[in-house]
Amino acid sequence: MFEARLEESAVLKKILDSVRDLVQEANWDCNDDGIVMQSMDSSHISLVCFMVRASSFEVYQCERNVSLGVKIDSLAKVLKCAASDDSVTLKADENEPNTMDILFESKKNDRISDFQLKLMVIDQEMLGIPESDYTSTVEMSSAEFRRIMGDLSTMGDSVTIEINKGGASFSTKGDIGSGNICLQKSASVDKPKDGVKITMVEPVKSTFSLKFLNIFAKAAALSDTVVLSMSEEYPIRIEFAIDKDVGYVRYYLAPKIEGQES
Amino acid sequence: MTKVQATISSFWSKGSEKKAKPRTDGGGEGVADATEPKRARKENVQSSNSVEVMDREADVKVPKTDAGTVQDDAEAKKVEVEKETTTEERATKKKAVAVRKLTSETGEKSKNAEAETSTDKASGATWKAGQPVPYQFLAVGFGKVESITGRLEITDILRRMFQTIVETTPEDLLPAVYICVNKLGAPQEGLEIGVGEGILIKALSHTCGKSVNALKDEFRKVGDLGDLAASMKASQRTVFKPAPLTVRSVFKEFKAIAKSSGRSAMDEKRARIQKLLVASEGAETKYLARAFQGKLRIHIADKSILAALAESFPRPEETVERVGSDMSAASLLTHAYNQHPVWDTMLNYLLNNRVVDSGILDACKLTTGVPISPMLAKPTKGIDEVVEKFSDQPFTCEYKYDGERAQIHHLADGSIQIYSRNAENQSEKYPDVKLAMKDVLGPDYSNSEYILDAEVVAINPQTNHILPFQSLQTRARRDVSVAEVKVAVCVFAFDLLYFDKPLIHDPLKQRREKLRACFVEKEPVFTFAKGCDMNDPGEITDYLHESVKGGCEGLMVKQLLGPAATYEPANRSQNWLKVKKDYLEGLTDSLDLVPIAGYYGKGKRTGVFGAFLLACYNPESEQYETTCKIGTGFSEAQLTEFSEFYNEKDRIIGGRKSYYVFSGSTSLEPDVWFEESQVWEVRCADLTVSPAHTAAIGSVDPEKGISLRFPRFLRIRPDREPQNASSSEQIMEMYLAQP
């Protein structure tokens, strides 16, 4: 029997919120390390994956690797029935994962709810993402990232992200005009999370769809900071580390090809 | 387009070695990109992202039932996949090189098309014999075909494509031909791809990450969804590319899209379209988008396919004299197809025999249950033309009924099938006709198979008077039961094409004799078309007047005897002439009307107005009342001139003027409204009552106006002011003066 117990359902809720706009259903691969999900959106423009490490569960028991075919919306519906501070336990039969048992227990132990969710067979292979040595990275506050993406969306539908010696800039153009937001390295003494850390081996510049970036930005709920990793002509990686070393949600987004649009 | 194809549009190949190591946080190498050779880092990372391992991405979702076995299967498959990876990779690399070669060759080939002789052997296959033909192969060919206009060159390109397929993967020839003509099967099967612009734009929006509104704006500029889709798709890369499209998988998906029905049909269609678009690249995207809309716009008609097929196979000399033994390959195929327009039958013969010979006429024979394209008549400018043509031969004049052409088949199993002019099965629409046809055969012939050519016309069952075409249009099209039929119809039979054997090679006189001998009239549901055999062309005029009085459109004049009196399927023949009532003097008065709105042109007419909304003037109310939408009779130069004219000096106004009376019909809603500025002279076939228009509304019908049928633009009337345009009253009078 596969079993995993999280102290608070809130984490799982937030993870689901961070993937549900991109993915309808996906396999949750459970093994000794933890739970991993990875899937492209239907347009193949972006890829999202998350990991929750085994160590972050109160109870984690996985005798045999198992893939759970989860319909994200359905699971989100079930999780709505849990209070944020309820603990949540996921259980499935490793040999016949037809259903997943989901158990919520309130803090005071006075309420226990038990749901059973049907699982699907999803013939979806695990795609190997080549781990790149990105030439430039920016670490910044996730709230700031969310704000920048939101602000630029009022102007245009794509953003050009450029990292060079001067800092990191985000610019867009639209029918009504253009906009540019520039961030420089900074260290905030009292709030280290508000600082901006930039590492750059080579300058890089790529353009991406704001529609996707705005979806990704919602994962700010999971983490105070976000790391953007870029290489020229390569998908950008946007990582939200889940607090307390629980795991991460990562997004990959393929760039636009400039000069193709009239 | 070639530039787009050369650009690698996705990053990670699913065939990459990382596959065996499914965790994302293992160390590894970035994937190099072909556009920047400097960055092609380590050798073990391939840059051949454009080609993928086939059939990997099934994305099949099945609710778990017997999960144990399913799971095991999946597990086993995974292991197998891992083992295969290395060999597959090698193949993948090779293929990538091949595809790139193809892409770069494409440009050169079309340039050299003239230099290459027709004896040139087919080549250019980028796939191994027996492997599915990539859709890319067709799409690239379509691109070449679209860029040229010479019929011979087009045939040659098609011929080379077909030969390559026959030499490598002959079973893909049939889907390839269907994709070329953008059909899903014989027309009587009733499967059509046609997907609305809305769904397509939605699917495209999901494919390229652009908003629907942005795409619509862009569409207005570009004017062609295929071009739009291709440029949008090319502007956004993907992280992993799905397996390349194959001819057979695309054809299968097309069918699935056409067949999807029910509550969630729209979503299913959208999802399937999107999946194809996501997997497409360059020219593929363009022609997929066009195919979904039902038009490829590459000028490939059945005729071009037949010509290309004729050249794809050898035509041996035939020593035994028989029907067709002396025909050229092209006319043999045309002949065969006209009598049995089903690609499956023809290709089956060609692929089995690998020659074009007269044997194909035995394989493709006129058969009940397989509708043929009807013989059509040439229009004439007047009776003089008829006189000239038939001055020294016996001919017949038949009433030209204003209804729907119907080919009625009586099959061996006793069933009756009714097909439209375009070979669509109309049996559902006409259950009353099916019923009526049950006992029209003479007593000795009740088991005979036949094919009748006829016109179905709306009639008043009390008076047996013929009703205008519009009455017929009000009939329901689907799931009609005999009890619900509100508009009665009569079948006017005028030709017999098959009676236990094909008759189309017999002269009309003989066919008609057979028709009259073997069938019995059954008023008011089944009669023979009224006609009169003549020798003196002078009698035609009187007969024409008589036919118009009888509620007909005019006359059909047909040769009775000799080789020119056979039935010629799919031909608009010289041997049948039509004289319509609008050629009669007195009925051809033109009207002077005012353009008050315009519709943006599409396709060839992109960038100019493709059609206009015309109105007459009502001096009493001082209002303009709409009477037709016009899009014919213009030269290209005139369209440009009018677009320039209306685009200057604020002639386009913000909205409809209060004195433009518009019915609110959504299908007529124009793109822009004009200042009333010009008067155009327009001619039409006749006038009809229409709820969509407002001319003389309230005079003939309390809620409907009078509209022009088949309006044609004649000229501008610079001598007239908009307020001197034809008045509503004039239009009403003309309508009432019609017989």
Tab-separated table of C-alpha atoms in Angstrom, chain A residues 25 29-31 33 36 38 40-47 49 51 53 64-69 95-98 119-135 157 175 202 208-209 211-212 231-235 248 250 252-258 260-262, chain B residues 3-4 7-9 11-12 14 16 18-19 21-31 33 35-36 39 41 56-68 70-72 75 77-78 205-210 214 217-218 222 231-232 234-242 274 278:
chain	number	residue	atom	x	y	z
A	25	GLU	CA	-4.733	15.065	-16.047
A	29	ASP	CA	4.864	9.094	-10.064
A	30	CYS	CA	5.536	7.938	-6.540
A	31	ASN	CA	8.814	6.388	-5.501
A	33	ASP	CA	12.237	10.043	-3.282
A	36	VAL	CA	6.704	13.800	-8.947
A	38	GLN	CA	5.425	16.266	-15.020
A	40	MET	CA	3.155	19.572	-20.954
A	41	ASP	CA	0.146	21.745	-21.602
A	42	SER	CA	-1.864	20.715	-24.646
A	43	SER	CA	-0.055	23.165	-26.910
A	44	HIS	CA	3.361	21.773	-25.955
A	45	ILE	CA	4.557	25.327	-25.405
A	46	SER	CA	5.102	24.872	-21.688
A	47	LEU	CA	5.916	22.082	-19.320
A	49	CYS	CA	6.567	19.618	-13.054
A	51	MET	CA	8.069	17.396	-6.697
A	53	ARG	CA	10.005	15.115	-1.297
A	64	ARG	CA	7.001	-0.170	-5.025
A	65	ASN	CA	7.104	2.627	-7.604
A	66	VAL	CA	3.608	3.471	-8.726
A	67	SER	CA	2.004	5.885	-11.189
A	68	LEU	CA	-1.281	7.421	-10.161
A	69	GLY	CA	-3.307	8.810	-13.047
A	95	ASN	CA	-0.546	-3.186	-7.494
A	96	GLU	CA	-3.921	-2.005	-8.641
A	97	PRO	CA	-4.067	1.761	-8.478
A	98	ASN	CA	-7.680	2.120	-9.577
A	119	LEU	CA	-7.897	7.183	-11.104
A	120	MET	CA	-7.245	7.046	-14.833
A	121	VAL	CA	-4.877	5.193	-17.067
A	122	ILE	CA	-2.907	7.911	-18.742
A	123	ASP	CA	-0.563	6.715	-21.413
A	124	GLN	CA	1.888	9.477	-20.987
A	125	GLU	CA	5.577	8.901	-20.962
A	126	MET	CA	7.964	10.621	-18.658
A	127	LEU	CA	9.749	13.174	-20.780
A	128	GLY	CA	13.409	13.556	-20.054
A	129	ILE	CA	14.221	17.193	-19.581
A	130	PRO	CA	17.895	17.762	-20.245
A	131	GLU	CA	19.281	19.657	-17.285
A	132	SER	CA	21.000	22.688	-18.676
A	133	ASP	CA	23.752	24.861	-17.303
A	134	TYR	CA	21.823	28.039	-17.653
A	135	THR	CA	23.956	31.019	-18.550
A	157	ASP	CA	0.827	39.720	-24.977
A	175	ASP	CA	-1.176	48.451	-29.699
A	202	GLU	CA	26.625	35.374	-20.803
A	208	PHE	CA	7.902	34.659	-24.105
A	209	SER	CA	4.131	34.560	-24.050
A	211	LYS	CA	-0.357	34.322	-21.062
A	212	PHE	CA	1.745	31.453	-19.761
A	231	SER	CA	20.044	30.456	-21.828
A	232	GLU	CA	19.952	31.955	-25.289
A	233	GLU	CA	17.451	30.258	-27.611
A	234	TYR	CA	16.373	27.851	-24.932
A	235	PRO	CA	13.277	27.395	-22.800
A	248	TYR	CA	9.378	22.620	-5.903
A	250	ARG	CA	9.072	24.199	-12.016
A	252	TYR	CA	9.558	25.484	-18.608
A	253	LEU	CA	8.427	27.815	-21.356
A	254	ALA	CA	9.548	27.745	-24.978
A	255	PRO	CA	10.426	31.173	-26.370
A	256	LYS	CA	8.685	32.894	-29.223
A	257	ILE	CA	10.486	33.202	-32.494
A	258	GLU	CA	10.859	36.852	-33.191
A	260	GLN	CA	7.685	35.765	-37.402
A	261	GLU	CA	4.800	37.911	-36.408
A	262	SER	CA	3.626	40.575	-38.702
B	3	LYS	CA	12.767	29.512	-43.583
B	4	VAL	CA	10.266	28.426	-41.017
B	7	THR	CA	14.195	26.592	-38.061
B	8	ILE	CA	14.061	24.039	-35.338
B	9	SER	CA	10.873	24.843	-33.559
B	11	PHE	CA	13.762	21.931	-28.093
B	12	TRP	CA	13.811	18.532	-26.622
B	14	LYS	CA	11.572	12.646	-26.811
B	16	SER	CA	16.840	11.801	-26.222
B	18	LYS	CA	17.550	11.226	-20.916
B	19	LYS	CA	14.450	9.237	-21.524
B	21	LYS	CA	16.404	8.415	-16.701
B	22	PRO	CA	13.087	9.894	-15.965
B	23	ARG	CA	13.894	12.176	-13.085
B	24	THR	CA	14.289	15.785	-13.969
B	25	ASP	CA	16.858	16.661	-11.383
B	26	GLY	CA	19.580	14.383	-12.620
B	27	GLY	CA	22.490	16.312	-14.092
B	28	GLY	CA	22.791	16.526	-17.834
B	29	GLU	CA	23.453	18.626	-20.817
B	30	GLY	CA	21.508	21.366	-22.422
B	31	VAL	CA	20.256	20.709	-25.873
B	33	ASP	CA	20.114	24.499	-31.071
B	35	THR	CA	20.158	28.036	-35.266
B	36	GLU	CA	23.314	28.760	-33.355
B	39	ARG	CA	26.214	26.357	-28.952
B	41	ARG	CA	27.834	21.711	-27.126
B	56	ARG	CA	4.994	7.629	-29.042
B	57	GLU	CA	2.549	10.157	-27.967
B	58	ALA	CA	-0.701	8.376	-27.782
B	59	ASP	CA	-2.081	10.241	-24.780
B	60	VAL	CA	-4.778	7.641	-24.521
B	61	LYS	CA	-6.928	7.917	-21.483
B	62	VAL	CA	-9.027	5.018	-20.369
B	63	PRO	CA	-10.821	4.833	-17.085
B	64	LYS	CA	-9.167	2.098	-15.106
B	65	THR	CA	-10.947	-1.184	-15.172
B	66	ASP	CA	-8.546	-4.042	-15.205
B	67	ALA	CA	-5.712	-1.963	-13.944
B	68	GLY	CA	-3.415	-4.803	-13.054
B	70	VAL	CA	-2.986	-2.494	-18.064
B	71	GLN	CA	-0.341	-1.404	-15.683
B	72	ASP	CA	1.817	-4.388	-16.473
B	75	GLU	CA	5.483	-1.290	-17.617
B	77	LYS	CA	6.185	-1.197	-22.914
B	78	LYS	CA	8.402	1.166	-21.015
B	205	SER	CA	-5.430	30.247	-29.898
B	206	HIS	CA	-4.791	27.197	-27.732
B	207	THR	CA	-2.004	26.130	-30.065
B	208	CYS	CA	0.026	29.306	-30.221
B	209	GLY	CA	-0.837	31.004	-26.953
B	210	LYS	CA	-2.413	34.067	-28.580
B	214	ALA	CA	-5.719	39.094	-31.217
B	217	ASP	CA	-7.621	41.101	-35.660
B	218	GLU	CA	-4.706	39.425	-37.330
B	222	VAL	CA	-4.104	38.406	-43.387
B	231	SER	CA	2.733	32.359	-39.157
B	232	MET	CA	1.313	32.088	-35.642
B	234	ALA	CA	5.976	29.551	-36.466
B	235	SER	CA	6.178	32.393	-33.974
B	236	GLN	CA	6.004	30.140	-30.939
B	237	ARG	CA	8.251	27.192	-30.205
B	238	THR	CA	7.290	24.129	-28.273
B	239	VAL	CA	9.257	22.283	-25.643
B	240	PHE	CA	8.650	18.797	-26.970
B	241	LYS	CA	7.303	18.136	-30.408
B	242	PRO	CA	4.824	15.307	-30.892
B	274	GLN	CA	-5.551	21.484	-31.793
B	278	VAL	CA	0.376	21.334	-32.356
